[in-house]
Each structure stands twice: as structure tokens, then as C-alpha cells.
């Protein structure tokens, strides 16, 4: 299998001296292309920290992360930003949509920020898949939680990233809506051949994944 | 835990927030104390400088005596009294006086060289007096003094004439004998000579021996002369022409009190004549317990002037007679007699010297013996300094209230949840208010300790450094009372600023937040549907955000607007403070000194005089002019000249003869160009001289043919711009009301207001008829008078002033000249003295041209001396000898005393009058710079406080934007893009604030111009022109632009710094939901 993302002895330490806390122990991990991965672990186990590092949102204290063979944290600040823009899609637990923009504008934002023309056919397919075509002119605060998360997934998919990272995407949703979001996420991944890494503490959700990575006390099993 | 502890612990937990508020409060207190200490120190320094120049005596009685001194000693309000006894006057060193220690101290005498007298044979001489006497400026020289005390000086001529006439009418002939004796003696080292003059009338045959003459004759004059050799031990910096003496004289040289006593003893015990009734004149100086003007008024009433001895008119004319006796013909003598018989009841008007009000050379308004030292201690109740102090307190108060309000409100909003939590566990509104009150008290305490004490300490340290490094003496003053008021105001501003946010915090609801939810316009969503694929780059994303969050931007915009308003206002006020110096010195090109001769100096001698002047150390440049007064000016069509006609009609009858030939008997039966002429001036310049180029280049209309100009065939005319105050018709009607004179100013007022040369301008304006000006600022506002133009012919004449046995023969020198160029205004800086003149039709020609009309001015002094010339010009030949002016620019600013003295000595040597403009110019400049310093400090202080508030707002805004920044970062927005966004945002906000402030400032100035200008404003264009001319003339636009650019830069940086600090972080640090 082709490896999209790879970590070599990646670790994260917070604080110094007596206050030092190792959130993530040195970890080697490989993410396969087109596979739906789930990282599972208890609250505070370091799974989100690992996901943030994988997405270039946080800097590891040590080790390397390779995205499609390129060492992410050896890049300059601007290059890393461009990498996030072009090759990583991120779905947050609390959606993190920009409230002053409509749903459609939120979805198109990663594409337009890159000054690229959007692939309309692809986008419309994504919108249809996620069933938010009729929600496009609305503002995020006019939508329900599930709808917002679907918009967030659409935004993450819009730039056709190499990898989609989702951090507890159902954490702020009720059970049924959560299930629906996971279903759509899985469907999208399948539909568009998308590599997905999902963080959750819910075993049932993790059950949807093709590969499950377990993390306990900062260490990957 | 009580409320105070909750407040204190809470503040500990919010270190950053608390620090910011403590910083603002401390800065506010620091700036209040610093500004007040600086202001007080500057004021004290100014007073010290004034005291050094004009003495630290507060009051004086000049020309008093021992009795006055004793009486003043008993006054309760007077703290210290000292005096100098005027022993007498000497030919070479002026008035000799005694120098008690107290006077030395109270006079703030400073030495140019040497030391104060200690021995009986030592003398301290004033610098200008030494120069005047032609002596070296060195100590150790021996000088033989002849000190004269006139004990009797009786006017006997009239009495003698009466007695002679009485005897003649009885058929008797009286013989007139004059008798003079001058016995002398030596008393110790003082040689005493008593000179006495008698006039004795007797019939032939009667005894006329010495005893009889002394017994029966008139004692006309008696003086005691004390001769002694002194050594000059020191040279005193000139003070006598600086102090507020109201024309009274003070000693020019000082001896010790002991030497003074020896001299007075020798005087009183001269052995020849009893002079015990003679009271030595004394100048008495004192300091009061309080500088209350009422005390002065009361004391002044108790010490009236000594009865002035008016000079006997007969004696005055006799003196003239004797002086010029040898040089005038019998016809002229007869003419003088005629003058005497008719009497010269009115003193003719003089020219304006260009001295400003408040200039020390004016010698104050009062000439009374009892004097207040208004130069050292001017009445400052309504002074600019007091206004500035009030402004400092006012502006810092407002700034602090706004800053504290803004910062506290921001913090309270952030603390909303915690306050709700306190409420939820049962805290009452009163308790919440109590916590916030204690927080304010802690801020106040910090402000007091670090701000007030720190500010005082730092400002005193800065002042000490300035004192240590600067050349000028700096007085450090700590105004305790004012500081207490300042601290009180600072405290009130703190609590006032806290009040409103505290009220809103106390009333925060238990559910919800203090933040308002973002609103979307209705229908926007539907509209967006049509534009689904609208391209949105980062710029548009930013714009959208700014548009939606404009409420958040509004506060920082308001603060930035406040800052640029303060800066712009400070600059404008500084410009305004500089205006007096700009108007009176720079724009007029006023020299440092002017020398004036009452006659026209020979052209060949002018270079010699200039060369001699240039030898004086400190003289940089000299320009010579010759000018003639009473130039009879006429041109064809002058009878229709509205300006001149209006001026004539407004003039009081008694003054018409000073301006219009038709009112002078001598011009009767003369050609029209003489009879109907208007009196003007003819200035002769050397066309090839460097300085003349400025005049030639100032020609605004026409051009000058230099060859014809040199020959006197062509001239330049000064025709000021004019503007009617009323309508043209009203002005004409005013002109038609002939004989009625000015409606507003009577004879006394017109005569006293300004000099002859400025009357035209003053009277037309005073009577609301016309404004006239040579100032370039009015070129777009005033009109050019059309009746005369280049190429026109002028008839210029001057009275020959020829006196014969039969009296004066009317005769005039006349020249027909062509108007080459007209100066309606000075396009650049003015040229002195023309820029100071605003009569219409002053003529500038060549010196040859001037001499053709005033031929007597060719010869210089020729056969008479300067005293005789002065008397002749005063009485017989007021204009035909012309006048000469030398404008002098100084370069030696280091040693002005020596230059003053040298030029005064030069002036005295030649009998010229010296006008010292330098001192008053420097004083005006010093005042302007001082005010600019205070205004600048005030502007800076307020701006810094506001900038702190602005920065806090920017930080607060960035904190609110942090989540959005994080989200955008997660989508790949780079740090550079964020930097660009905030750069652009800062520049746009700053530029908009600059534009708005400038617009507001301009509107304000337009309104001020509309209300205050006397010019009728008919259109918006005129209003703009008036504003530019009167309120923005030579405004420092480059500085204004520079300040605006710096402001935009600072505003931008203050926004970028917190933004970049956030954008530098990894997204995980910024996205709220991911924060640890």
C-alpha cells in the first residue's frame, strides 16, 4: 500500500522541568492512501495532539512527519501554510466555520485562498453527497450542528487534499446526527478515494474505520 | 476574605490586564506631574531670565531722596528696600551712584569683566557707558572723574528781559554783567570745585564789585564738581537701557558706599557754599511681601511724582539759538523768531519704528517715579502660560477618563463570566461594586506611587540633565499646590473612567454574555444564492470581516481619530504660537538693528560708514537707504483715487496738513501737482547693491529699466493691495462725507495710535473703509488698485525749504518720473523697512533720484555738527536734508551685550539713533519656542496615553480575532497574508482618521475665519482664501504631512504587532476549541 503520511519518533512534550508532561510519546505511524483510519483512545491520551501534529496545526517536540515523502516541519512557515491549504483537510469537533461567510463561501474558501478555480463538478458532487446543496446561501449560525459539521467536511474536501483529518467530528452532536455524519464521511471517503484519519473515543464510530490505531497514555499500540 | 482581598487576589490572577490599567493610570499621573513640573520650571526659568535682564526688584521710586527712602522703609507690605545715591553726573561715565550689596543682589547685576568695587578708589562701569566714552573694554584703567552736582539752575533770562524793558520804558539804561567764580579745595583725595554764575543788572555808576554782585545779583547757576581718580575694577553688563525705568535715569557707574559717603561729605563740606538744603537724589528699589497689584496701586497713590520741572520755552529756544547761531543767516534767525512767536503748539507726528508692543525698548507705558517692574513681573493672570496649565490638566483628564473607560470596559467584558459566577454564588450588586471600587483604589495607589512620584522624579532628573548639559540657566521648580490639584484631577479621572464599566458589570445578567451576537442582514442569504461562485480571495474575506465587525473597529478608529486630532491641534497651536514672530520678524525681514541719521549722508561716505560698521565684531550685513519725507506725490487722475480720497475725508482736520499739501499754506498758488499732492516718502536705494536685488525682484507688476532707474527717471511704487470692508459704494459714500472725519477715531486717538507712515492703513481699517496690506498672503484675497499702472507718469516734488530775510520762499524741486514697477505685495519675505510700511504710493528710486528732489541730502553734515543738524532739521528743515537708514543684521548671538554697546557707541559717535530690534525679536522667539515646547509636550503626553489605550484595543481585538485567525491558518492562510491584512487595515484606518481630522480642522478653521474675519465673505471661495490667508499662512505643511505619516505608521504598527504575535503561533494555539 502507498503511504501518504508517516511519522518517525514524533513526540510532544508540554512544560519544562517538574511541570513537564509528555502528551505524545515517540511514535512511528504510517497512514495508507485511500484508507479510512480511526485513532482511538481515552480522553487525554494524546490522540488529538497526534492529529494536530499530523495536520501541521501543532509542532512536535521531536521527530519527523512526512506527508507524501515531504518532511512537514522542515518546511518554512509559508510552505507549511501552503501545505495545509493544499494537501490537508481538517474537520474540527466544534466545526470552526467562519460565521461572517455563507456556507458556500466557507466551503469554497480553501480553494479560493489558493487562487485556484474551483472544480464545480467535483464540488457539486461533494455537496450532493453531504446533502447540503440547499444550505449554501445560509450562514453557519442559521444551521443545525449536524449541518454545520457536514459543511465543515465539505470545506475539508473542497481542495481535494491528500489527507482528511477529523478531530472528534461527532463530539458536539447527538448520537443519531453523529452517526449520520460518520456515514457521510465514510461515504465521501469512498466516493472520492480520500484518505481519512478520524479521532474518536467512541468505539462504535471507530468500528466504521478500515484501520484502527489505538493510543494509550501518549503511546501508539 | 473581604471585598478588598477578593479584589486584590483577582488582580493578581489577571496580571496582564491589571498591568495595562496600572500603566495607563501611572502614565496619566506621571504626565500630569511631569507636565506641571516642566511648565512651572519653564515659567520660573523665564522669570529668572527676566530677572537677570531687568532686575529682581519689584517696585521702585526713581528720583526720590532720603525722606522717600525712610518713608518706604516703614511700609509694612515692603519686605526689602535698597537704594543708590546718585552722587552726580560725569562727562565720561554718566551718572555716578553708590552700590550697596542689596542693590547688587536686587539688580541681578552681572559682570562683563572684573569684579564689583571694594576699595574707595574703585569704580564699576556699565559696558555701554564705557563704549560710549570711547574707552577700552578692560579693567584696571585709571579714569579721572569730574562729578558734577548742579545745586542751582535758575531761569533768569525772562526776568532780566523784564527788568531791562521796565528800565528802558522809564528812560533808564541798565548794564548787564555776568559774573563767574570757581574756587576749589582738596578734601583728602577729592578735589572740590564750586562754580557759581551770577547775572547782575545795574545803572551806570552804581557799584558792581564782586561782593555787591554776589549780594544783589541773580544766582543763575551753581554746581559743585568733585574730581577724583578712580580705577575701573569691573565692567557691568548694560542694564540701564533695559530696565523698566519709564524714561528715568539710573547710575551708569558705581562706587562703594564708603566712597560715596566720602564724596557726599566733600560735597556738603566744600567750605565755599552751604548746600545743606540740597538733597542727593536717590533711586530706591524694593521687593514686596506679595506681588498683589492692589498693593502697588495703594503705594503708588501714597508716592506721587515729584513736580516735574518744565523746561522754560524761552530757554529752550535760546539754546537752539546759541547752538546754531554761527551757522544761520539773519533771515533764518528771523524765521526762527517767527516760529517762536507763533509757537509750535503741536508736536508733528513721527514715524513708526516697527517696535512691537511689549518690547523693552518702549520703556513701559508709565513714566511715573513710583514704578512696578513690569518687565520682570508682568501681569500673568490671563497669560498663555495659565491657559496652557489649564489645558494640560483638562486634556490629560479627558484622555485618562477615556483610556481608563475603554480599557476597563474591555476587561469587564472579558470578565463577564466570572462576574456572573460571583453573582450566581450570591454576590450582591453592592458587593460587586465594592470589589470593583477596591480594584480602582489599587490602580490609584499604583498610579500615585509610580506615576506621581516616578513622574516627578524622572522630570526633575531630566531637568537636572538639561541644566547640566545646557548653556542656559534652568530653574527647577516643584509647584506643590498645582501638583496636588493635578493629582486630584488624575484621581477623579481614574474613578470617573471606572464608573460606567463598573455599573454595566454590576448589572450583568445571570444568563447570556455582554457580547452582542453577530447580525446578518435579512435577505442577504437569498441574494448570495445568485452569486454562488463569486471569487473570494483573502482580501475580500478580510473586507467582509471588517464590514461585519465594524463595531469592533469603531472604538480603535475613534481612539486613532483622537490621537491624530491631538497631534494636529498641537501642531496648529504651535504654529499659531510662532505666528507673532513670523508676522513681525520673519515676514517683514526685520533686521537686528537699524541706525537712523536725521540727515541724508553723503553717498561717498556711505561705504566708509558701512566698512566701519562691519569692523564691529558681530555685524554681519548692512543695507543703506536714504529717504526723504514729505514727498509731494501726484499723478493725473489722483482726484479720483478712492483710497486717498477716503483717507483724506477720514483724517481729523488737524492732521490733514501732515498728509495733503492743499492744507499747507506754502503750497498755495502752485501747480496742481503740488497743491493737490499727497505726502509720501521717497526711498533711495543703490540699485547695484546686493540688498536692492530683493526689492527689484519683489516687483509684482511691470519691470524696471535699471539705467533709467539709476538716473532717477523711473521708480518703483509701493501700492498696497486693498479690500473694501464695506461695499464699494459705502466706501465711496464715506469718501464723499468730506470734512466729517473719522466716525470712530478723533484727533487724539488717530495721533496716538500709530506713526505717520502707518496712519493710512490704520485709519482706513479703523473706520471700516478699506484694508490695505503689502503682505503676500492677501494676494488672492485683496484687489490691486487699478488707477495707476506701470508706464504712468508721476509728479514728485519736495519742498526746497529755502529761507531768506523776508521769510520762507515757497519753492519745490519737481521731477516727472515713470512708474517702472509696482510692488503690491512682497511675494517672498518682506524687505525692511518697506514691508513695515503700508502707506499708499511710497516711492522707491535710486539714491541719485532721491537727491535730485532733496539736494540738501547730498552733502551729509558738511559744515555743521550733528547737534546743530538735529536742531535745524527739527525746526527749520524738516525734509530737505532727507534721512539715512542702515539696516544691520547681526551674527554674533553669543555676546549680544558687547555688540549692543559697540553699536550704541557707534550711534552716539555719529549722532545716529539706534533701534535695537534684536532683543525684542529674541524675546518674542523665546516666548514662541517656550509655548511650542509646552504645547508639544501636552500633545505628546495625551497622544502617548491615547496610544496605550489604542494598543490595548488592538490587543483586545486581536484576542477576539484569535479563533478566526486560527481557523484561517488551518486552511492555509500564511503569516504574511495576515501581516498584509493588518498593514492594510492600519494604513486605511490611519489614512481615514487623517482625512477626517484634516477635514474637521479645516471646517473649524473655516468657521473661525467666517466668524472672526472682518472681511466680507460673499462666497465659499472667498472664505477659503480668507482662511488660508489669515489662519494657515505659511503653515508648516511638510511637518503636518510628516506627523500624519508617522501617525499612520504608528497606528499600523500597533495593530500589526499583536496580530503578528498571534499569527506566529501554530493554529492549535489560536483555535479556541483546541486550546489547552
Coordinates of N, CA and C in Angstrom, one line a residue, chain A residues 14 52 56-59 73 77-78 80-82 84-85 92 94 96-102 104-106 108-110 112-113 115-118 120 123-124 127 133 136-139 141-142 155 167, chain B residues 517-518 520-521 524-526 528-529 531-538 540-542 544-545 548 963-964 966-977 1063-1064 1066-1069 1071-1074 1076:
Chain A
X14 N 4.9 19.0 26.8 CA 4.5 20.3 27.3 C 5.2 20.7 28.6
X52 N -3.3 16.8 15.5 CA -2.9 18.2 15.2 C -1.5 18.2 14.6
X56 N -0.3 19.5 10.8 CA 0.5 20.7 10.7 C 0.0 21.8 11.5
X57 N -1.0 21.5 12.4 CA -1.6 22.6 13.2 C -0.8 22.8 14.5
X58 N 0.0 21.8 14.8 CA 0.9 21.9 16.0 C 2.2 21.4 15.7
X59 N 3.2 21.9 16.4 CA 4.6 21.4 16.1 C 5.0 20.4 17.1
X73 N 7.7 19.5 9.0 CA 8.2 20.6 9.9 C 9.6 21.1 9.6
X77 N 7.6 28.5 7.3 CA 6.3 28.8 7.8 C 5.3 28.9 6.6
X78 N 5.7 29.6 5.6 CA 4.8 29.9 4.5 C 4.5 28.5 3.7
X80 N 4.6 25.6 4.9 CA 3.8 24.7 5.8 C 2.3 25.2 5.7
X81 N 2.1 26.5 5.6 CA 0.8 27.1 5.4 C 0.2 26.6 4.1
X82 N 1.0 26.7 3.1 CA 0.5 26.2 1.7 C 0.2 24.7 1.7
X84 N -0.8 23.0 4.3 CA -2.1 22.9 5.0 C -3.3 23.3 4.0
X85 N -3.0 24.3 3.3 CA -4.0 24.8 2.4 C -4.4 23.8 1.3
X92 N -13.0 19.9 12.5 CA -12.9 20.1 14.0 C -14.2 19.6 14.7
X94 N -15.7 21.3 16.9 CA -16.6 22.4 17.1 C -16.8 23.2 15.7
X96 N -15.8 25.1 13.6 CA -14.9 26.2 13.2 C -15.2 26.8 11.8
X97 N -16.5 27.1 11.6 CA -16.8 27.8 10.3 C -16.7 29.3 10.6
X98 N -16.5 30.0 9.5 CA -16.4 31.5 9.7 C -17.8 32.0 9.6
X99 N -18.3 32.6 10.7 CA -19.7 33.0 10.8 C -20.1 34.1 9.9
X100 N -19.1 34.9 9.4 CA -19.5 36.1 8.6 C -19.6 35.6 7.1
X101 N -19.3 34.4 6.8 CA -19.4 33.9 5.5 C -20.5 32.8 5.4
X102 N -21.1 32.8 4.2 CA -22.2 31.8 4.0 C -21.6 30.4 3.9
X104 N -21.6 28.3 1.5 CA -21.0 28.1 0.2 C -19.6 28.8 0.2
X105 N -19.5 30.0 0.8 CA -18.3 30.7 0.9 C -17.3 30.0 1.8
X106 N -17.8 29.4 2.8 CA -16.9 28.6 3.7 C -16.3 27.4 3.0
X108 N -15.9 27.0 -0.2 CA -15.0 27.4 -1.3 C -13.7 28.1 -0.9
X109 N -13.7 28.4 0.4 CA -12.6 29.3 0.9 C -11.2 28.6 0.7
X110 N -11.0 27.3 1.0 CA -9.6 26.8 0.8 C -9.2 26.9 -0.6
X112 N -10.3 29.0 -3.0 CA -10.1 30.4 -3.4 C -8.9 31.1 -2.7
X113 N -8.6 30.6 -1.5 CA -7.4 31.2 -0.9 C -6.2 30.8 -1.7
X115 N -6.2 30.8 -4.8 CA -6.3 31.5 -6.0 C -6.5 30.5 -7.2
X116 N -7.2 29.4 -6.9 CA -7.4 28.4 -8.0 C -8.9 28.4 -8.3
X117 N -9.2 27.9 -9.5 CA -10.6 27.9 -9.9 C -11.1 26.6 -9.4
X118 N -12.3 26.7 -8.9 CA -12.9 25.5 -8.3 C -13.4 24.5 -9.3
X120 N -16.1 22.6 -10.3 CA -17.5 22.7 -9.9 C -18.2 21.3 -9.9
X123 N -17.2 19.7 -6.8 CA -17.8 20.3 -5.6 C -19.3 20.0 -5.5
X124 N -20.0 20.0 -6.7 CA -21.4 19.7 -6.6 C -21.7 18.3 -6.2
X127 N -21.2 18.3 -2.5 CA -22.4 18.9 -1.8 C -23.6 17.9 -1.8
X133 N -26.7 20.9 -0.5 CA -26.9 21.7 -1.6 C -27.9 22.9 -1.3
X136 N -26.5 26.2 1.0 CA -25.4 27.0 0.6 C -25.6 28.5 0.9
X137 N -26.7 29.1 0.7 CA -26.8 30.5 0.9 C -26.9 30.9 2.4
X138 N -27.0 30.0 3.3 CA -27.2 30.3 4.7 C -25.9 30.6 5.4
X139 N -26.0 31.2 6.5 CA -24.8 31.5 7.4 C -24.7 30.3 8.4
X141 N -24.5 30.1 11.5 CA -25.3 30.1 12.7 C -26.8 30.0 12.4
X142 N -27.1 29.8 11.1 CA -28.5 29.5 10.8 C -28.7 28.0 10.6
X155 N -16.0 21.5 3.4 CA -14.9 22.5 3.3 C -13.5 21.8 3.3
X167 N -11.1 15.6 13.8 CA -10.9 15.5 15.3 C -12.2 15.5 16.0
Chain B
X517 N -24.5 39.4 19.8 CA -24.4 38.3 18.7 C -24.3 39.0 17.4
X518 N -23.6 38.4 16.5 CA -23.4 39.0 15.1 C -24.7 38.9 14.4
X520 N -26.9 39.3 10.7 CA -26.8 39.3 9.3 C -28.0 40.0 8.7
X521 N -27.8 40.7 7.6 CA -28.9 41.4 7.0 C -29.9 40.4 6.5
X524 N -30.0 38.7 2.8 CA -28.6 38.5 2.2 C -28.4 37.1 1.7
X525 N -28.9 36.2 2.5 CA -28.7 34.8 2.1 C -29.3 34.5 0.7
X526 N -30.5 35.0 0.5 CA -31.1 34.7 -0.8 C -30.3 35.4 -1.9
X528 N -27.3 35.9 -2.0 CA -26.0 35.2 -2.2 C -26.2 34.0 -3.2
X529 N -27.4 33.4 -3.1 CA -27.7 32.2 -3.9 C -27.4 32.4 -5.4
X531 N -25.1 34.4 -6.6 CA -23.7 34.5 -6.8 C -22.9 33.4 -6.2
X532 N -23.3 32.3 -6.5 CA -22.6 31.1 -5.8 C -21.2 31.0 -6.0
X533 N -20.7 31.3 -7.2 CA -19.3 31.1 -7.5 C -18.5 32.4 -7.6
X534 N -18.9 33.3 -6.7 CA -18.1 34.6 -6.7 C -16.7 34.3 -6.1
X535 N -15.7 34.8 -6.8 CA -14.3 34.5 -6.4 C -14.1 35.3 -5.1
X536 N -13.5 34.6 -4.1 CA -13.2 35.3 -2.8 C -11.8 35.0 -2.4
X537 N -10.9 36.0 -2.6 CA -9.6 35.9 -2.2 C -9.4 36.4 -0.7
X538 N -8.2 36.4 -0.2 CA -8.1 36.8 1.2 C -8.5 38.2 1.5
X540 N -10.8 39.9 -0.1 CA -12.3 40.0 0.1 C -12.8 39.4 1.4
X541 N -12.1 38.3 1.7 CA -12.5 37.7 3.0 C -12.3 38.7 4.1
X542 N -11.2 39.4 4.1 CA -10.9 40.4 5.1 C -11.9 41.5 5.1
X544 N -14.9 41.5 4.1 CA -16.2 41.1 4.6 C -16.1 41.1 6.1
X545 N -15.0 40.6 6.6 CA -14.9 40.5 8.1 C -15.0 42.0 8.7
X548 N -18.4 43.4 8.6 CA -19.3 42.8 9.6 C -18.9 43.2 11.0
X963 N -9.4 33.2 17.3 CA -10.1 32.0 16.8 C -10.2 32.0 15.3
X964 N -10.6 33.1 14.8 CA -10.8 33.3 13.3 C -9.4 33.1 12.7
X966 N -6.9 31.4 13.8 CA -6.5 30.0 13.8 C -7.2 29.2 12.8
X967 N -8.5 29.5 12.6 CA -9.3 28.7 11.6 C -8.7 29.0 10.2
X968 N -8.4 30.3 9.9 CA -7.9 30.6 8.6 C -6.5 30.0 8.4
X969 N -5.8 29.9 9.6 CA -4.4 29.3 9.5 C -4.6 27.8 9.1
X970 N -5.6 27.2 9.7 CA -5.8 25.8 9.4 C -6.1 25.5 8.0
X971 N -6.6 26.6 7.4 CA -7.0 26.5 5.9 C -5.8 27.0 5.0
X972 N -4.7 27.3 5.7 CA -3.5 27.6 4.9 C -3.2 29.1 4.7
X973 N -3.9 30.0 5.5 CA -3.5 31.4 5.4 C -2.2 31.6 6.0
X974 N -1.3 32.3 5.3 CA 0.1 32.5 5.8 C 0.2 33.7 6.8
X975 N 1.3 33.7 7.5 CA 1.6 34.9 8.4 C 1.7 36.1 7.6
X976 N 2.3 36.0 6.4 CA 2.5 37.2 5.5 C 1.1 37.7 5.1
X977 N 0.2 36.9 4.8 CA -1.1 37.4 4.5 C -1.8 38.1 5.6
X1063 N -0.5 35.5 14.8 CA -0.3 34.7 13.5 C 0.9 33.9 13.6
X1064 N 1.9 34.2 14.4 CA 3.1 33.5 14.5 C 2.9 32.1 15.2
X1066 N 1.2 28.5 16.1 CA 0.6 27.4 15.4 C -1.0 27.4 15.6
X1067 N -1.7 27.0 14.6 CA -3.2 27.1 14.6 C -3.8 26.6 15.9
X1068 N -3.1 25.5 16.4 CA -3.7 24.9 17.6 C -3.7 25.8 18.8
X1069 N -2.8 26.8 18.8 CA -2.7 27.7 19.9 C -3.8 28.8 19.8
X1071 N -6.9 28.4 17.8 CA -8.3 27.9 17.7 C -8.8 27.6 19.1
X1072 N -9.8 28.4 19.5 CA -10.3 28.4 20.9 C -10.6 26.9 21.4
X1073 N -11.3 26.2 20.5 CA -11.8 24.9 20.9 C -10.6 23.9 21.1
X1074 N -9.4 24.2 20.6 CA -8.3 23.3 20.7 C -7.3 23.7 21.8
X1076 N -5.3 24.7 25.1 CA -5.0 23.9 26.3 C -5.1 24.8 27.5

